[in-house]
PDB file of C-alpha atoms in Angstrom:
ATOM      1  CA  MET G  78     123.344  97.599 122.560  1.00 75.00           C
ATOM      2  CA  ASN G  79     120.573  99.742 124.039  1.00 90.00           C
ATOM      3  CA  ALA G  80     118.155 101.494 121.724  1.00 93.00           C
ATOM      4  CA  LEU G  81     118.290 104.850 123.534  1.00 96.00           C
ATOM      5  CA  GLU G  82     120.137 106.305 126.503  1.00 95.00           C
ATOM      6  CA  THR G  83     120.144 109.651 128.239  1.00 95.00           C
ATOM      7  CA  ARG G  84     123.321 110.679 130.063  1.00 95.00           C
ATOM      8  CA  ASP G  85     123.241 113.448 132.647  1.00 94.00           C
ATOM      9  CA  LEU G  86     120.407 115.025 130.686  1.00 94.00           C
ATOM     10  CA  SER G  87     119.145 118.429 131.818  1.00 93.00           C
ATOM     11  CA  ILE G  88     116.125 120.003 130.108  1.00 92.00           C
ATOM     12  CA  SER G  89     114.698 123.427 130.797  1.00 88.00           C
ATOM     13  CA  TYR G  90     112.351 125.979 129.253  1.00 82.00           C
ATOM     14  CA  GLY G  91     113.993 128.549 131.545  1.00 73.00           C
ATOM     15  CA  LYS G  92     113.916 127.808 135.262  1.00 71.00           C
ATOM     16  CA  PRO G  93     113.383 125.525 137.059  1.00 80.00           C
ATOM     17  CA  TYR G  94     114.630 122.471 135.167  1.00 84.00           C
ATOM     18  CA  VAL G  95     112.107 119.961 133.843  1.00 90.00           C
ATOM     19  CA  PHE G  96     114.770 117.286 134.300  1.00 90.00           C
ATOM     20  CA  GLN G  97     118.242 117.551 135.738  1.00 89.00           C
ATOM     21  CA  ASP G  98     121.083 115.019 135.385  1.00 91.00           C
ATOM     22  CA  LEU G  99     118.654 112.396 134.094  1.00 92.00           C
ATOM     23  CA  ASN G 100     120.103 108.973 133.279  1.00 94.00           C
ATOM     24  CA  LEU G 101     117.777 106.534 131.559  1.00 95.00           C
ATOM     25  CA  THR G 102     118.199 103.436 129.421  1.00 95.00           C
ATOM     26  CA  ILE G 103     115.667 102.189 126.862  1.00 96.00           C
ATOM     27  CA  GLU G 104     116.239  98.508 126.144  1.00 96.00           C
ATOM     28  CA  LYS G 105     116.249  97.357 122.547  1.00 96.00           C
ATOM     29  CA  GLY G 106     113.308  95.197 121.487  1.00 96.00           C
ATOM     30  CA  LYS G 107     111.185  96.052 124.543  1.00 97.00           C
ATOM     31  CA  ILE G 108     108.042  98.103 125.153  1.00 98.00           C
ATOM     32  CA  THR G 109     108.696 100.882 127.662  1.00 98.00           C
ATOM     33  CA  SER G 110     106.017 103.192 129.060  1.00 98.00           C
ATOM     34  CA  LEU G 111     106.685 106.546 130.702  1.00 97.00           C
ATOM     35  CA  ILE G 112     104.244 107.370 133.491  1.00 97.00           C
ATOM     36  CA  GLY G 113     103.925 110.226 135.960  1.00 95.00           C
ATOM     37  CA  SER G 114     101.655 113.036 137.055  1.00 93.00           C
ATOM     38  CA  ASN G 115     100.497 115.773 134.671  1.00 91.00           C
ATOM     39  CA  GLY G 116     103.249 118.277 133.995  1.00 87.00           C
ATOM     40  CA  CYS G 117     106.097 116.044 135.152  1.00 89.00           C
ATOM     41  CA  GLY G 118     107.775 116.218 131.739  1.00 90.00           C
ATOM     42  CA  LYS G 119     106.909 112.911 130.058  1.00 93.00           C
ATOM     43  CA  SER G 120     106.236 114.485 126.650  1.00 93.00           C
ATOM     44  CA  THR G 121     109.222 116.808 127.013  1.00 93.00           C
ATOM     45  CA  LEU G 122     111.503 113.835 127.638  1.00 94.00           C
ATOM     46  CA  LEU G 123     110.080 111.967 124.654  1.00 95.00           C
ATOM     47  CA  ARG G 124     110.583 114.983 122.370  1.00 94.00           C
ATOM     48  CA  THR G 125     114.135 115.423 123.632  1.00 94.00           C
ATOM     49  CA  MET G 126     114.954 111.782 122.927  1.00 95.00           C
ATOM     50  CA  ALA G 127     113.569 112.324 119.408  1.00 94.00           C
ATOM     51  CA  ARG G 128     115.867 115.377 118.984  1.00 93.00           C
ATOM     52  CA  LEU G 129     112.989 117.805 118.646  1.00 92.00           C
ATOM     53  CA  LEU G 130     114.172 119.625 121.772  1.00 91.00           C
ATOM     54  CA  LYS G 131     117.788 120.460 122.575  1.00 91.00           C
ATOM     55  CA  PRO G 132     118.897 119.713 126.133  1.00 92.00           C
ATOM     56  CA  GLN G 133     120.742 122.309 128.175  1.00 92.00           C
ATOM     57  CA  GLN G 134     123.241 119.702 129.310  1.00 93.00           C
ATOM     58  CA  GLY G 135     123.978 116.032 128.748  1.00 95.00           C
ATOM     59  CA  SER G 136     123.296 113.871 125.751  1.00 95.00           C
ATOM     60  CA  VAL G 137     120.962 111.373 124.119  1.00 96.00           C
ATOM     61  CA  LEU G 138     122.532 108.270 122.586  1.00 95.00           C
ATOM     62  CA  LEU G 139     120.806 106.533 119.695  1.00 95.00           C
ATOM     63  CA  GLU G 140     122.148 102.994 119.427  1.00 94.00           C
ATOM     64  CA  GLY G 141     125.351 104.120 121.096  1.00 93.00           C
ATOM     65  CA  GLN G 142     125.896 107.305 119.076  1.00 94.00           C
ATOM     66  CA  SER G 143     125.243 110.866 120.205  1.00 95.00           C
ATOM     67  CA  ILE G 144     122.032 111.829 118.456  1.00 95.00           C
ATOM     68  CA  ALA G 145     123.202 115.447 118.201  1.00 93.00           C
ATOM     69  CA  THR G 146     125.989 114.426 115.806  1.00 94.00           C
ATOM     70  CA  LEU G 147     123.848 112.374 113.409  1.00 94.00           C
ATOM     71  CA  PRO G 148     122.346 113.743 110.162  1.00 93.00           C
ATOM     72  CA  THR G 149     118.593 114.294 110.398  1.00 91.00           C
ATOM     73  CA  LYS G 150     117.737 111.716 107.744  1.00 90.00           C
ATOM     74  CA  ASP G 151     119.924 109.109 109.436  1.00 92.00           C
ATOM     75  CA  VAL G 152     118.004 109.648 112.680  1.00 94.00           C
ATOM     76  CA  ALA G 153     114.683 109.401 110.797  1.00 92.00           C
ATOM     77  CA  LYS G 154     115.741 106.041 109.350  1.00 92.00           C
ATOM     78  CA  LYS G 155     116.309 104.642 112.842  1.00 94.00           C
ATOM     79  CA  MET G 156     113.631 106.314 114.965  1.00 94.00           C
ATOM     80  CA  ALA G 157     110.092 107.590 114.358  1.00 94.00           C
ATOM     81  CA  LEU G 158     107.967 109.807 116.587  1.00 93.00           C
ATOM     82  CA  LEU G 159     104.177 110.024 116.686  1.00 93.00           C
ATOM     83  CA  PRO G 160     103.302 113.185 118.651  1.00 90.00           C
ATOM     84  CA  GLN G 161     100.158 113.676 120.681  1.00 88.00           C
ATOM     85  CA  GLY G 162      97.058 114.614 118.673  1.00 81.00           C
ATOM     86  CA  PRO G 163      98.584 114.933 115.189  1.00 87.00           C
ATOM     87  CA  THR G 164      96.445 116.569 112.491  1.00 87.00           C
ATOM     88  CA  ALA G 165      96.454 116.055 108.740  1.00 86.00           C
ATOM     89  CA  PRO G 166      95.650 118.683 106.095  1.00 87.00           C
ATOM     90  CA  GLU G 167      92.030 118.606 104.976  1.00 89.00           C
ATOM     91  CA  GLY G 168      91.432 116.252 102.073  1.00 91.00           C
ATOM     92  CA  LEU G 169      94.611 114.203 102.569  1.00 95.00           C
ATOM     93  CA  THR G 170      93.973 110.515 101.921  1.00 96.00           C
ATOM     94  CA  VAL G 171      95.226 107.675 104.078  1.00 96.00           C
ATOM     95  CA  LEU G 172      97.555 106.565 101.285  1.00 95.00           C
ATOM     96  CA  GLN G 173      99.001 110.058 100.917  1.00 95.00           C
ATOM     97  CA  LEU G 174      99.562 110.277 104.660  1.00 95.00           C
ATOM     98  CA  VAL G 175     101.287 106.906 104.893  1.00 95.00           C
ATOM     99  CA  LYS G 176     103.551 107.787 101.964  1.00 94.00           C
ATOM    100  CA  GLN G 177     104.930 110.661 104.036  1.00 92.00           C
ATOM    101  CA  GLY G 178     106.708 108.045 106.116  1.00 92.00           C
ATOM    102  CA  ARG G 179     109.079 107.413 103.218  1.00 92.00           C
ATOM    103  CA  TYR G 180     110.334 111.001 103.108  1.00 88.00           C
ATOM    104  CA  PRO G 181     113.683 110.224 104.812  1.00 88.00           C
ATOM    105  CA  TYR G 182     114.549 107.935 101.904  1.00 84.00           C
ATOM    106  CA  GLN G 183     113.846 110.455  99.143  1.00 79.00           C
ATOM    107  CA  SER G 184     116.434 112.643  97.436  1.00 72.00           C
ATOM    108  CA  TRP G 185     117.135 114.234  94.069  1.00 67.00           C
ATOM    109  CA  LEU G 186     118.909 111.041  93.075  1.00 66.00           C
ATOM    110  CA  ARG G 187     116.463 108.606  94.630  1.00 69.00           C
ATOM    111  CA  GLN G 188     112.808 109.171  93.890  1.00 80.00           C
ATOM    112  CA  TRP G 189     109.839 106.923  94.684  1.00 79.00           C
ATOM    113  CA  SER G 190     110.795 103.255  94.303  1.00 84.00           C
ATOM    114  CA  LYS G 191     109.387  99.748  94.515  1.00 88.00           C
ATOM    115  CA  GLU G 192     110.970  99.514  97.968  1.00 88.00           C
ATOM    116  CA  ASP G 193     108.937 102.533  99.084  1.00 90.00           C
ATOM    117  CA  GLU G 194     105.800 100.995  97.608  1.00 93.00           C
ATOM    118  CA  LYS G 195     106.453  97.759  99.487  1.00 93.00           C
ATOM    119  CA  HIS G 196     106.856  99.522 102.830  1.00 93.00           C
ATOM    120  CA  VAL G 197     103.678 101.563 102.343  1.00 95.00           C
ATOM    121  CA  GLY G 198     101.665  98.501 101.316  1.00 94.00           C
ATOM    122  CA  ARG G 199     102.942  96.522 104.288  1.00 92.00           C
ATOM    123  CA  ALA G 200     102.123  99.368 106.687  1.00 93.00           C
ATOM    124  CA  LEU G 201      98.567  99.578 105.353  1.00 95.00           C
ATOM    125  CA  ASP G 202      98.132  95.801 105.618  1.00 93.00           C
ATOM    126  CA  THR G 203      99.577  95.653 109.138  1.00 90.00           C
ATOM    127  CA  THR G 204      97.213  98.353 110.404  1.00 91.00           C
ATOM    128  CA  GLY G 205      94.182  96.946 108.528  1.00 92.00           C
ATOM    129  CA  LEU G 206      93.761 100.056 106.406  1.00 94.00           C
ATOM    130  CA  SER G 207      94.301  98.746 102.883  1.00 95.00           C
ATOM    131  CA  GLU G 208      90.613  99.028 102.023  1.00 95.00           C
ATOM    132  CA  LEU G 209      90.512 102.584 103.415  1.00 94.00           C
ATOM    133  CA  ALA G 210      93.593 103.821 101.536  1.00 95.00           C
ATOM    134  CA  GLU G 211      91.616 106.246  99.346  1.00 95.00           C
ATOM    135  CA  ARG G 212      89.491 107.599 102.195  1.00 96.00           C
ATOM    136  CA  THR G 213      90.401 111.015 103.557  1.00 96.00           C
ATOM    137  CA  VAL G 214      91.983 111.002 106.999  1.00 95.00           C
ATOM    138  CA  ASP G 215      89.425 113.469 108.347  1.00 92.00           C
ATOM    139  CA  SER G 216      86.576 111.105 107.407  1.00 94.00           C
ATOM    140  CA  LEU G 217      87.869 108.266 109.597  1.00 92.00           C
ATOM    141  CA  SER G 218      86.800 107.336 113.100  1.00 89.00           C
ATOM    142  CA  GLY G 219      89.160 108.150 115.960  1.00 87.00           C
ATOM    143  CA  GLY G 220      90.581 104.641 116.101  1.00 87.00           C
ATOM    144  CA  GLN G 221      91.016 104.430 112.333  1.00 91.00           C
ATOM    145  CA  ARG G 222      92.693 107.816 112.270  1.00 92.00           C
ATOM    146  CA  GLN G 223      95.187 106.789 114.925  1.00 91.00           C
ATOM    147  CA  ARG G 224      95.939 103.605 112.999  1.00 91.00           C
ATOM    148  CA  ALA G 225      96.573 105.729 109.895  1.00 94.00           C
ATOM    149  CA  TRP G 226      99.178 107.762 111.762  1.00 94.00           C
ATOM    150  CA  ILE G 227     100.758 104.583 113.100  1.00 92.00           C
ATOM    151  CA  ALA G 228     100.841 103.242 109.530  1.00 94.00           C
ATOM    152  CA  MET G 229     102.787 106.344 108.477  1.00 94.00           C
ATOM    153  CA  VAL G 230     105.273 105.677 111.278  1.00 92.00           C
ATOM    154  CA  LEU G 231     105.569 102.023 110.229  1.00 92.00           C
ATOM    155  CA  ALA G 232     106.193 102.996 106.615  1.00 93.00           C
ATOM    156  CA  GLN G 233     109.211 104.916 107.879  1.00 94.00           C
ATOM    157  CA  GLY G 234     110.745 101.506 108.519  1.00 91.00           C
ATOM    158  CA  THR G 235     112.442 102.313 111.821  1.00 93.00           C
ATOM    159  CA  ASP G 236     113.343  99.863 114.578  1.00 94.00           C
ATOM    160  CA  ILE G 237     112.483 102.430 117.272  1.00 96.00           C
ATOM    161  CA  VAL G 238     109.029 104.006 117.593  1.00 96.00           C
ATOM    162  CA  LEU G 239     108.172 106.768 120.084  1.00 97.00           C
ATOM    163  CA  LEU G 240     104.506 107.567 120.748  1.00 96.00           C
ATOM    164  CA  ASP G 241     103.145 110.386 122.880  1.00 95.00           C
ATOM    165  CA  GLU G 242      99.832 109.314 124.444  1.00 94.00           C
ATOM    166  CA  PRO G 243      98.680 107.166 121.484  1.00 92.00           C
ATOM    167  CA  THR G 244      95.351 106.340 123.185  1.00 91.00           C
ATOM    168  CA  THR G 245      94.280 109.903 124.049  1.00 86.00           C
ATOM    169  CA  TYR G 246      90.656 110.710 123.109  1.00 84.00           C
ATOM    170  CA  LEU G 247      89.966 107.088 122.137  1.00 88.00           C
ATOM    171  CA  ASP G 248      87.212 105.001 123.687  1.00 91.00           C
ATOM    172  CA  LEU G 249      88.149 101.779 125.466  1.00 92.00           C
ATOM    173  CA  THR G 250      87.663  99.558 122.410  1.00 91.00           C
ATOM    174  CA  HIS G 251      89.958 101.694 120.266  1.00 90.00           C
ATOM    175  CA  GLN G 252      92.520 102.044 123.052  1.00 92.00           C
ATOM    176  CA  ILE G 253      92.850  98.262 123.187  1.00 94.00           C
ATOM    177  CA  GLU G 254      92.901  98.070 119.395  1.00 91.00           C
ATOM    178  CA  VAL G 255      95.825 100.503 119.154  1.00 91.00           C
ATOM    179  CA  LEU G 256      97.801  98.920 122.004  1.00 95.00           C
ATOM    180  CA  ASP G 257      97.182  95.408 120.638  1.00 94.00           C
ATOM    181  CA  LEU G 258      98.639  96.618 117.327  1.00 92.00           C
ATOM    182  CA  LEU G 259     101.737  98.042 118.988  1.00 94.00           C
ATOM    183  CA  TYR G 260     102.188  94.897 121.087  1.00 96.00           C
ATOM    184  CA  SER G 261     101.903  92.763 117.967  1.00 94.00           C
ATOM    185  CA  LEU G 262     104.538  94.858 116.174  1.00 92.00           C
ATOM    186  CA  ASN G 263     106.892  94.355 119.081  1.00 95.00           C
ATOM    187  CA  ARG G 264     106.351  90.597 119.242  1.00 95.00           C
ATOM    188  CA  ARG G 265     106.441  89.922 115.489  1.00 93.00           C
ATOM    189  CA  GLU G 266     109.082  92.394 114.368  1.00 92.00           C
ATOM    190  CA  GLY G 267     111.035  93.143 117.535  1.00 93.00           C
ATOM    191  CA  ARG G 268     110.464  96.891 117.292  1.00 94.00           C
ATOM    192  CA  THR G 269     111.465  98.973 120.271  1.00 97.00           C
ATOM    193  CA  ILE G 270     108.450 100.967 121.434  1.00 97.00           C
ATOM    194  CA  VAL G 271     108.519 103.856 123.886  1.00 97.00           C
ATOM    195  CA  MET G 272     105.222 105.500 124.781  1.00 97.00           C
ATOM    196  CA  VAL G 273     103.744 107.978 127.183  1.00 97.00           C
ATOM    197  CA  LEU G 274     100.599 106.555 128.789  1.00 95.00           C
ATOM    198  CA  HIS G 275      98.256 107.959 131.409  1.00 93.00           C
ATOM    199  CA  ASP G 276      96.456 104.680 132.039  1.00 95.00           C
ATOM    200  CA  ILE G 277      98.735 102.864 134.471  1.00 96.00           C
ATOM    201  CA  ASN G 278      96.815  99.602 134.190  1.00 97.00           C
ATOM    202  CA  LEU G 279      97.164  99.482 130.414  1.00 97.00           C
ATOM    203  CA  ALA G 280     100.825 100.457 130.718  1.00 97.00           C
ATOM    204  CA  CYS G 281     101.318  97.473 133.035  1.00 98.00           C
ATOM    205  CA  ARG G 282      99.498  95.104 130.710  1.00 98.00           C
ATOM    206  CA  TYR G 283     101.432  95.961 127.549  1.00 98.00           C
ATOM    207  CA  SER G 284     104.872  97.090 128.741  1.00 98.00           C
ATOM    208  CA  HIS G 285     107.986  95.139 129.561  1.00 98.00           C
ATOM    209  CA  ARG G 286     109.325  98.124 131.486  1.00 98.00           C
ATOM    210  CA  ILE G 287     107.795 101.084 133.308  1.00 98.00           C
ATOM    211  CA  VAL G 288     109.586 104.369 133.982  1.00 97.00           C
ATOM    212  CA  ALA G 289     107.926 106.463 136.694  1.00 97.00           C
ATOM    213  CA  LEU G 290     108.984 110.131 136.622  1.00 95.00           C
ATOM    214  CA  GLN G 291     108.826 112.587 139.509  1.00 92.00           C
ATOM    215  CA  ASN G 292     110.612 115.750 140.635  1.00 86.00           C
ATOM    216  CA  GLN G 293     112.997 116.015 137.672  1.00 83.00           C
ATOM    217  CA  LYS G 294     114.186 112.443 138.157  1.00 90.00           C
ATOM    218  CA  VAL G 295     113.390 108.810 137.504  1.00 93.00           C
ATOM    219  CA  PHE G 296     111.552 107.730 140.654  1.00 95.00           C
ATOM    220  CA  ALA G 297     111.520 104.040 139.666  1.00 95.00           C
ATOM    221  CA  GLU G 298     112.107 101.918 136.584  1.00 96.00           C
ATOM    222  CA  GLY G 299     111.884  98.233 135.770  1.00 97.00           C
ATOM    223  CA  PRO G 300     109.272  95.540 135.131  1.00 98.00           C
ATOM    224  CA  PRO G 301     105.716  96.641 136.037  1.00 98.00           C
ATOM    225  CA  GLU G 302     105.566  93.949 138.727  1.00 97.00           C
ATOM    226  CA  GLU G 303     108.431  95.645 140.545  1.00 97.00           C
ATOM    227  CA  VAL G 304     107.657  99.299 139.863  1.00 97.00           C
ATOM    228  CA  VAL G 305     103.888  99.627 140.240  1.00 98.00           C
ATOM    229  CA  THR G 306     103.186  99.394 143.946  1.00 97.00           C
ATOM    230  CA  ALA G 307     100.880 101.247 146.312  1.00 97.00           C
ATOM    231  CA  ASN G 308     103.907 103.150 147.654  1.00 97.00           C
ATOM    232  CA  MET G 309     104.946 104.275 144.166  1.00 97.00           C
ATOM    233  CA  ILE G 310     101.412 105.401 143.298  1.00 97.00           C
ATOM    234  CA  GLU G 311     101.186 107.442 146.492  1.00 97.00           C
ATOM    235  CA  SER G 312     104.640 108.987 146.033  1.00 96.00           C
ATOM    236  CA  VAL G 313     104.328 109.840 142.338  1.00 96.00           C
ATOM    237  CA  PHE G 314     100.595 110.549 141.985  1.00 96.00           C
ATOM    238  CA  LEU G 315      99.779 111.550 145.590  1.00 95.00           C
ATOM    239  CA  MET G 316      96.972 108.998 145.518  1.00 95.00           C
ATOM    240  CA  LYS G 317      96.339 106.144 147.905  1.00 97.00           C
ATOM    241  CA  SER G 318      95.485 102.904 146.164  1.00 97.00           C
ATOM    242  CA  ASN G 319      95.427  99.144 146.327  1.00 97.00           C
ATOM    243  CA  VAL G 320      97.515  97.320 143.755  1.00 97.00           C
ATOM    244  CA  ILE G 321      96.179  93.874 142.980  1.00 97.00           C
ATOM    245  CA  LYS G 322      96.822  91.256 140.321  1.00 97.00           C
ATOM    246  CA  ASP G 323      94.892  91.643 137.051  1.00 97.00           C
ATOM    247  CA  PRO G 324      92.576  88.581 136.973  1.00 96.00           C
ATOM    248  CA  LEU G 325      93.133  88.110 133.203  1.00 96.00           C
ATOM    249  CA  TYR G 326      96.838  88.826 132.719  1.00 96.00           C
ATOM    250  CA  GLY G 327      98.413  88.725 136.159  1.00 97.00           C
ATOM    251  CA  THR G 328      99.917  92.202 135.709  1.00 98.00           C
ATOM    252  CA  PRO G 329      99.573  94.920 138.393  1.00 98.00           C
ATOM    253  CA  LEU G 330      96.135  96.517 138.568  1.00 98.00           C
ATOM    254  CA  CYS G 331      95.808  99.827 140.400  1.00 97.00           C
ATOM    255  CA  VAL G 332      92.557 100.439 142.294  1.00 96.00           C
ATOM    256  CA  PRO G 333      92.588 104.077 143.443  1.00 95.00           C
ATOM    257  CA  HIS G 334      91.004 105.215 146.681  1.00 95.00           C
ATOM    258  CA  GLY G 335      88.501 108.059 146.744  1.00 90.00           C
ATOM    259  CA  ASN G 336      84.777 108.620 147.055  1.00 91.00           C
ATOM    260  CA  GLY G 337      82.214 106.454 145.328  1.00 90.00           C
ATOM    261  CA  ARG G 338      79.360 104.026 145.808  1.00 90.00           C
ATOM    262  CA  ILE G 339      79.925 101.118 148.133  1.00 89.00           C
ATOM    263  CA  VAL G 340      78.022  98.007 147.135  1.00 91.00           C
ATOM    264  CA  THR G 341      77.261  95.663 149.998  1.00 84.00           C
TER     265      THR G 341
END
């Protein structure tokens, strides 16, 4: 069974459509990255798959079921979304933030439990934040703050995790730190991860599948080695480039053309 599917999905904020008759499959247990030029609708698609936006036509299937028919808490127990640039209220501690991930499991009849405590503790351990649990979120570095939000998502205990540009505003060290964490979660726990990334080279390194979006459609999808070519880069990003093999990992490495120093 696939984790997520879109069937004849049309999304619009008016006219024209952002996407029209979009069919896309997200494979269970894989890391999938959505790439494309600015404004092509990557974040809109992610939010629609998370049921935050209602499509004009078509449907989103969550593990084979129409997501529109499922109760909100049932969706939240299967899929978590980390939006771009989330902010926490001033003074909120890391522990308090991570506990928010257990909200879908709370009710008048079921209050905080040992099971909730276990999930929160595991999320803090996994993200290396146990010793920072009492620190306020706004006192953390950018990389630590992003890990705190990821810990909240992990505490939610879902098999599917959607992330909108999880490396935005992070320096290179923290970008790798966050992506290493997500890659480890996929390998160790088999979590399905879908993320929007602007860095094509990092998307190639960490993803099993790449979905390139252009002109309201999927331009290409599949393994990075098949999708990321000089022709695709020129068609989708209007940029000439050379695509070579990453000397460390063997994944596609895009070298864009343009002006710059030439060392002889």
